[in-house]
XYZ file of C-alpha atoms in Angstrom:
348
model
C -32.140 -3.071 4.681
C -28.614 -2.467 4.354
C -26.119 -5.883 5.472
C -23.326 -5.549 6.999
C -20.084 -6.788 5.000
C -17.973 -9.899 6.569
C -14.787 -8.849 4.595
C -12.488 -7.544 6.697
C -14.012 -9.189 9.752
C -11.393 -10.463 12.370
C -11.854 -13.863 13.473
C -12.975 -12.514 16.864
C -15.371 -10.333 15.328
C -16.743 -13.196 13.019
C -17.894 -14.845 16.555
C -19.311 -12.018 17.507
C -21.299 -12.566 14.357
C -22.156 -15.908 15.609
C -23.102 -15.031 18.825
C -25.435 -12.859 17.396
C -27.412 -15.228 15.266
C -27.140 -17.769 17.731
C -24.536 -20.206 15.862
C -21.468 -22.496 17.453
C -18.620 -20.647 17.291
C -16.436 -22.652 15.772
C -18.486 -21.671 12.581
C -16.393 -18.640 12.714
C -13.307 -20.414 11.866
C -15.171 -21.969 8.681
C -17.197 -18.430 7.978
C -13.376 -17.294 7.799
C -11.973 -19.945 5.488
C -14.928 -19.365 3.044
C -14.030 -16.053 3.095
C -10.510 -15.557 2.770
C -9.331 -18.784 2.124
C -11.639 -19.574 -1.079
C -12.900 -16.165 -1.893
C -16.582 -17.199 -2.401
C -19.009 -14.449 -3.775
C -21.932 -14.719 -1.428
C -23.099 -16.809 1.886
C -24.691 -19.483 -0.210
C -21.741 -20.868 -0.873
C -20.530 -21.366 2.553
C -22.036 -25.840 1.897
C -20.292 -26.339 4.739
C -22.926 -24.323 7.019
C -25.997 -25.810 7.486
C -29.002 -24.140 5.052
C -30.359 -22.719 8.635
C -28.023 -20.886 9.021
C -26.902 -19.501 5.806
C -30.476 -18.355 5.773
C -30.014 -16.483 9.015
C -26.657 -14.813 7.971
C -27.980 -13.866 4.527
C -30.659 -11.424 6.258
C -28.168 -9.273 8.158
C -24.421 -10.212 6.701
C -23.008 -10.305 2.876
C -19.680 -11.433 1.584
C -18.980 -7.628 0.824
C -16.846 -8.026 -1.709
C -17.360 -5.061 -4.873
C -16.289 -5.538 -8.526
C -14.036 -2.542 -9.915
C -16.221 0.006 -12.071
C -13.544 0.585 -14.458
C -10.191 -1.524 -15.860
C -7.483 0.286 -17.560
C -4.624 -2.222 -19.248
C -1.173 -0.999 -20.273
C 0.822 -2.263 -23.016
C 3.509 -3.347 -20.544
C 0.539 -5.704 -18.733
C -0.402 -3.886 -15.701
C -3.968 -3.361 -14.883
C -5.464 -0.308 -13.386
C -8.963 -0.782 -11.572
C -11.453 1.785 -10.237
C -12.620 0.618 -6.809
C -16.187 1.909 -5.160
C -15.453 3.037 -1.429
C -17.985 2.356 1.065
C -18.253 6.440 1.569
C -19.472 6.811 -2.376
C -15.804 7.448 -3.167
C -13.551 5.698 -5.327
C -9.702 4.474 -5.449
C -7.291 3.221 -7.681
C -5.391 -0.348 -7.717
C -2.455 -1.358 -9.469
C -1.819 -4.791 -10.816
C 1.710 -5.144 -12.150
C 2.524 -8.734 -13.374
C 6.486 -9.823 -13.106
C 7.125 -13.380 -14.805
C 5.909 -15.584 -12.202
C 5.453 -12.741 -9.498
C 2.509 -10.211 -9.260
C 2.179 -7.185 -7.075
C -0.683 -5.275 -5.894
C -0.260 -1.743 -5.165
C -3.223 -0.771 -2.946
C -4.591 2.102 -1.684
C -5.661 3.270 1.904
C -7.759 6.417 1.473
C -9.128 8.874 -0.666
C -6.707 11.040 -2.180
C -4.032 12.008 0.581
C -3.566 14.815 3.550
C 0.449 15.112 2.339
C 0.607 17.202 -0.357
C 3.802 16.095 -1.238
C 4.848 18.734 -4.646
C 5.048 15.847 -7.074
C 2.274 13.842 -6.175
C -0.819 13.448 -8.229
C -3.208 11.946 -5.291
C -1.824 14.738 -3.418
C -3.378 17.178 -5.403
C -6.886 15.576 -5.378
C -6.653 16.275 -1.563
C -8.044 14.066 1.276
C -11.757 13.049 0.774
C -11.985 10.012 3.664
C -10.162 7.312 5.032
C -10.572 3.640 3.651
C -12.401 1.132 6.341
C -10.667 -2.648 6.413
C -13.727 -3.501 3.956
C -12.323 -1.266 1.322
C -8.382 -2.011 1.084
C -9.176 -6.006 2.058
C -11.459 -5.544 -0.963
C -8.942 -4.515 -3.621
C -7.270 -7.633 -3.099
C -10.231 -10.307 -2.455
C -11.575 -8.909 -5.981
C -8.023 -9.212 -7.787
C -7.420 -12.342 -6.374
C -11.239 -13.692 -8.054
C -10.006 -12.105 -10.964
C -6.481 -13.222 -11.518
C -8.763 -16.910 -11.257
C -11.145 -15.768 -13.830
C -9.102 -14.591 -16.308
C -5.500 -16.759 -15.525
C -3.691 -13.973 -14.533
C -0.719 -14.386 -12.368
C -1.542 -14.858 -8.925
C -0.733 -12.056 -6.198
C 2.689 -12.185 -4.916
C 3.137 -9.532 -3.094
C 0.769 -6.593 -1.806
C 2.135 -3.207 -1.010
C 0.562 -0.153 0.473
C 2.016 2.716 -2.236
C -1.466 3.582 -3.660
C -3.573 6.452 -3.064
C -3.395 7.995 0.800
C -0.691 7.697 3.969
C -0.480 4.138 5.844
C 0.131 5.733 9.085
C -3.170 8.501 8.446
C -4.896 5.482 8.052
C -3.413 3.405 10.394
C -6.139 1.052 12.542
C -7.846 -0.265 9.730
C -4.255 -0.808 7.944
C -2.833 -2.900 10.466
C -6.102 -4.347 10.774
C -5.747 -5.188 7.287
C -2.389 -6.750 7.647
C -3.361 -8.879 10.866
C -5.926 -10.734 8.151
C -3.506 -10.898 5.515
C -1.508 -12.534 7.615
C -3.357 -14.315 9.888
C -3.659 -18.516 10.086
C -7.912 -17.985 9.656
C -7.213 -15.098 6.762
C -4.954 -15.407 3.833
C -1.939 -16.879 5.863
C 0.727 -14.790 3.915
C 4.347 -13.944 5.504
C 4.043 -10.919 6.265
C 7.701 -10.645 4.341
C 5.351 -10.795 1.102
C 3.808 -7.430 2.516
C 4.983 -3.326 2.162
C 3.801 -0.931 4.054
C 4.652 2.868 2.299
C 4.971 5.968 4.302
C 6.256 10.033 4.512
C 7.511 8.994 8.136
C 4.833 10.954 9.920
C 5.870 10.642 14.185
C 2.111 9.486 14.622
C 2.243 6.161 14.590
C 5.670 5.635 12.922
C 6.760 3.343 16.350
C 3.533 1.415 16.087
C 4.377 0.715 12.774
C 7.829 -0.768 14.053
C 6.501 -2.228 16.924
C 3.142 -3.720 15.842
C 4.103 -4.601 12.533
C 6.180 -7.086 10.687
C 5.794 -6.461 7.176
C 8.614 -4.286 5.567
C 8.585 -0.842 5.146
C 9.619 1.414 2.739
C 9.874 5.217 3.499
C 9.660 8.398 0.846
C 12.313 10.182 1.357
C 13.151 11.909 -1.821
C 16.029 14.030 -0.520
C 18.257 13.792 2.603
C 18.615 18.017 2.873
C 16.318 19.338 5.566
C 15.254 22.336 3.656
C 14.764 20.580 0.434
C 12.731 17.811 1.647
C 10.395 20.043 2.863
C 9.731 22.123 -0.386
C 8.914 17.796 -1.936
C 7.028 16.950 1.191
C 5.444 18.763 4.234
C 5.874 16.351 6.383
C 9.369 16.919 6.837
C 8.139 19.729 8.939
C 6.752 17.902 11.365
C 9.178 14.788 11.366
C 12.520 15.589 10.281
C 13.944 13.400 7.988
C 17.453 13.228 10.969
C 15.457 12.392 13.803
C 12.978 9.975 11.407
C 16.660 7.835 10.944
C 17.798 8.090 14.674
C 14.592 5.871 15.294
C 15.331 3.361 12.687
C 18.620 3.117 14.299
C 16.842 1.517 17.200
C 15.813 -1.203 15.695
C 17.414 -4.581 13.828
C 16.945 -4.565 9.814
C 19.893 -7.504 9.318
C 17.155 -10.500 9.808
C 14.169 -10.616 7.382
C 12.631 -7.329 7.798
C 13.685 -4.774 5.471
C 13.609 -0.906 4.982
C 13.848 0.537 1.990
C 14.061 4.196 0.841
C 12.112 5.225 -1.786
C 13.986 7.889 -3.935
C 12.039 9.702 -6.659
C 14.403 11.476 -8.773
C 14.148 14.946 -10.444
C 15.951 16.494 -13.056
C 18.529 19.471 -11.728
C 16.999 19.287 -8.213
C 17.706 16.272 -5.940
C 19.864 14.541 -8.832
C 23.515 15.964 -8.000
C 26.658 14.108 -6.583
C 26.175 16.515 -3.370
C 23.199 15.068 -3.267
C 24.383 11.125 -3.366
C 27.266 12.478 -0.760
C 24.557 13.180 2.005
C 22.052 10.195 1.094
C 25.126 8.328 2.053
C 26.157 9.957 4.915
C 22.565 9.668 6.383
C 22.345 5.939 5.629
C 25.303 5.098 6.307
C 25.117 3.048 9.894
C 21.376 1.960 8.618
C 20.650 -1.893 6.981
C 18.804 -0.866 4.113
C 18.263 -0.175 0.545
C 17.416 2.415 -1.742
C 14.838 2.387 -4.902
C 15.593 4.922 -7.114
C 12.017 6.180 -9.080
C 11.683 7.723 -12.322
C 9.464 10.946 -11.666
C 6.348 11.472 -14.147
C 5.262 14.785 -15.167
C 2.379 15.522 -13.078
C 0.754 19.061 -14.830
C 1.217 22.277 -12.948
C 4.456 20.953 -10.882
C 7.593 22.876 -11.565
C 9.922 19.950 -11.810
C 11.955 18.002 -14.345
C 12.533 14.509 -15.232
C 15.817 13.008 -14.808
C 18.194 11.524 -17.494
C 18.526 7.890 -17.010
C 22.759 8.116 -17.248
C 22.066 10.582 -14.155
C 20.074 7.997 -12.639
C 22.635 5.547 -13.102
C 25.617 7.661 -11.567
C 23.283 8.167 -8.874
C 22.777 4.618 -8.134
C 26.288 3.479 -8.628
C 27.543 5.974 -6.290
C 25.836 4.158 -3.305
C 26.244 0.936 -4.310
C 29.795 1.687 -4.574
C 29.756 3.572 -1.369
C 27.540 0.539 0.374
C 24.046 1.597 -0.085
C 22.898 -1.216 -1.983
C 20.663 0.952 -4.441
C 18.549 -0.887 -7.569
C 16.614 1.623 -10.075
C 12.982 0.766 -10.111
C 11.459 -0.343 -13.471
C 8.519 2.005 -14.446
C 5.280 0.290 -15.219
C 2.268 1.565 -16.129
C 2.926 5.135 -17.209
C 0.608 5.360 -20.489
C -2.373 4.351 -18.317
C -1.542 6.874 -15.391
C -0.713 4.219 -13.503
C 2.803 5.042 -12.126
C 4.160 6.014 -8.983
C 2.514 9.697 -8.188
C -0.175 9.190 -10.927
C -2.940 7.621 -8.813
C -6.143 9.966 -8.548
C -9.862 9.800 -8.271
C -10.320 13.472 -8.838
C -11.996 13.033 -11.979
C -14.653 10.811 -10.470
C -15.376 12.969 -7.483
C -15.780 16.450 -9.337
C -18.330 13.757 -11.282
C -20.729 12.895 -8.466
């Protein structure tokens, strides 16, 4: 008989679990610390429950958590894993270690609906959404690992792996609700990014329902341009997109940030600094300027890195504070874009 994971279990729905099986509810609250507080590896663990009822959990329930399949190390120190999904899929995770500070990039679905031009998961296609299990999972299993093997503990978490946050975007904010909740892992949710194109489906509920930063690809701030990079200009203009952001407050401890892959002779020109500024211009923000990878088949170019820097000195000196990002990761295909599980799924 299958059993029915407890990872990414709300607090409610771990008394729902006791209710079930007949348990005081306040075993929930210790089922939960077990869980996401210590990271244990199955119910037997949980010392604090009484052997009765361990016994009756461990015939319908499971910890849940799954080990990657596959680790892939760089020479700069990140670490790739392969990830089983809980539809026979896979995704990839990024660990990238920074000093003291470690970041998990995470993904939210199989492959990706955008088809943005430059994007490597985009051309893998979409192949099923990620349940609460699977992206809570990436980080339960990193965390047991970072223990194992004395890595640098997670930091930070942000949603920039394979898929679209706001595709996805139940079991996402479901995900961040545990992250951050007092019975989950109890982070800030300041600690947290949540990635996204900027589609109009569910970009207010991720300003209104959310308090983790956001970052948003935007890539170029010409109409026409942006959607040749990214079809999802069409259906959420990159104009209107800012006249929302407007509405809100980014001057306290939220943050947007606009993520800014850079291509050579395309979106790398002083015209093209001129309008980045004039659309950001009345907006709190930054900007992360991103080295493009060559992804095969895409007709673009990299960028020179004195272009780069122009680029970014233009808005800082125009009041876009603007930082290049550090690339980590490339030689294990591990970069921003490079994520895909193609190879896997044309292997089933």
């Amino acid at each position: 008989m299958t059993k029915t994971p407890l990872i990414g279990m709300t607090l409610e729905e771990l008394q729902d679990v006791c209710l079930q099986l007949s348990m005081p509810k306040f075993t929930a609250k210790q089922m939960a610390q077990w869980i996401y507080g210590k990271h244990v590896r199955d119910i037997g663990e949980m010392t604090n429950l009484s052997k009765a009822n361990r016994e009756k959990m461990e015939e319908l329930f499971c910890v849940g958590w799954a080990a990657p399949i596959e680790t892939s190390r760089s020479k700069d120190g990140t670490v790739k894993y392969l990830f089983p999904t809980e539809n026979g899929k896979f995704v990839e995770t990024v660990y990238i270690p920074d000093g003291d500070r470690a970041t998990l990039c995470v993904s939210c679905q199989v492959g990706c609906k955008m088809n943005c031009l430059f994007c490597q998961t985009g051309k893998q296609g979409w192949q099923g959404d990620l349940t609460t299990r699977d992206i809570l999972n990436q980080i339960y299993t990193v965390d047991l690992l970072a223990t194992q093997e004395e890595m640098t503990p997670l930091s930070n978490i942000v949603y920039m792996g394979q898929g679209e946050p706001l595709d996805n975007f139940d079991q996402v904010l479901k995900s961040t609700e545990i992250l951050t909740a007092d019975y989950g892992w109890g982070w800030s949710p300041r600690r947290i990014t949540i990635s996204t194109v900027g589609l109009r489906k569910n970009m207010r509920r991720l300003l209104d329902e959310c308090e983790c930063h956001i970052a948003v690809s935007l890539h170029s701030p010409i109409h026409e341009q942006r959607l040749q990079l990214m079809p999802a200009e069409r259906q959420f203009p990159i104009d209107e997109m800012i006249d929302l952001l407007k509405e809100y407050d980014w001057s306290h401890q939220r943050r947007i940030t606009f993520e800014y892959t850079m291509f050579g002779g395309t979106n790398d020109s002083p015209l093209h600094a001129k309008e980045l500024t004039r659309l950001l211009r009345e907006l709190f923000c930054r900007v992360n300027l991103i080295r493009w990878h060559k992804v095969p088949d895409v007709p673009l170019k990299e960028v020179e890195m004195e272009v780069m820097e122009h680029f970014r000195d233009y808005l800082n000196n125009h009041g876009i504070t603007t930082t290049i990002r550090a690339s980590r990761g490339q030689d294990i295909w591990a970069a921003c874009g490079l994520l895909s599980t193609k190879k896997q799924t044309e292997n089933q």
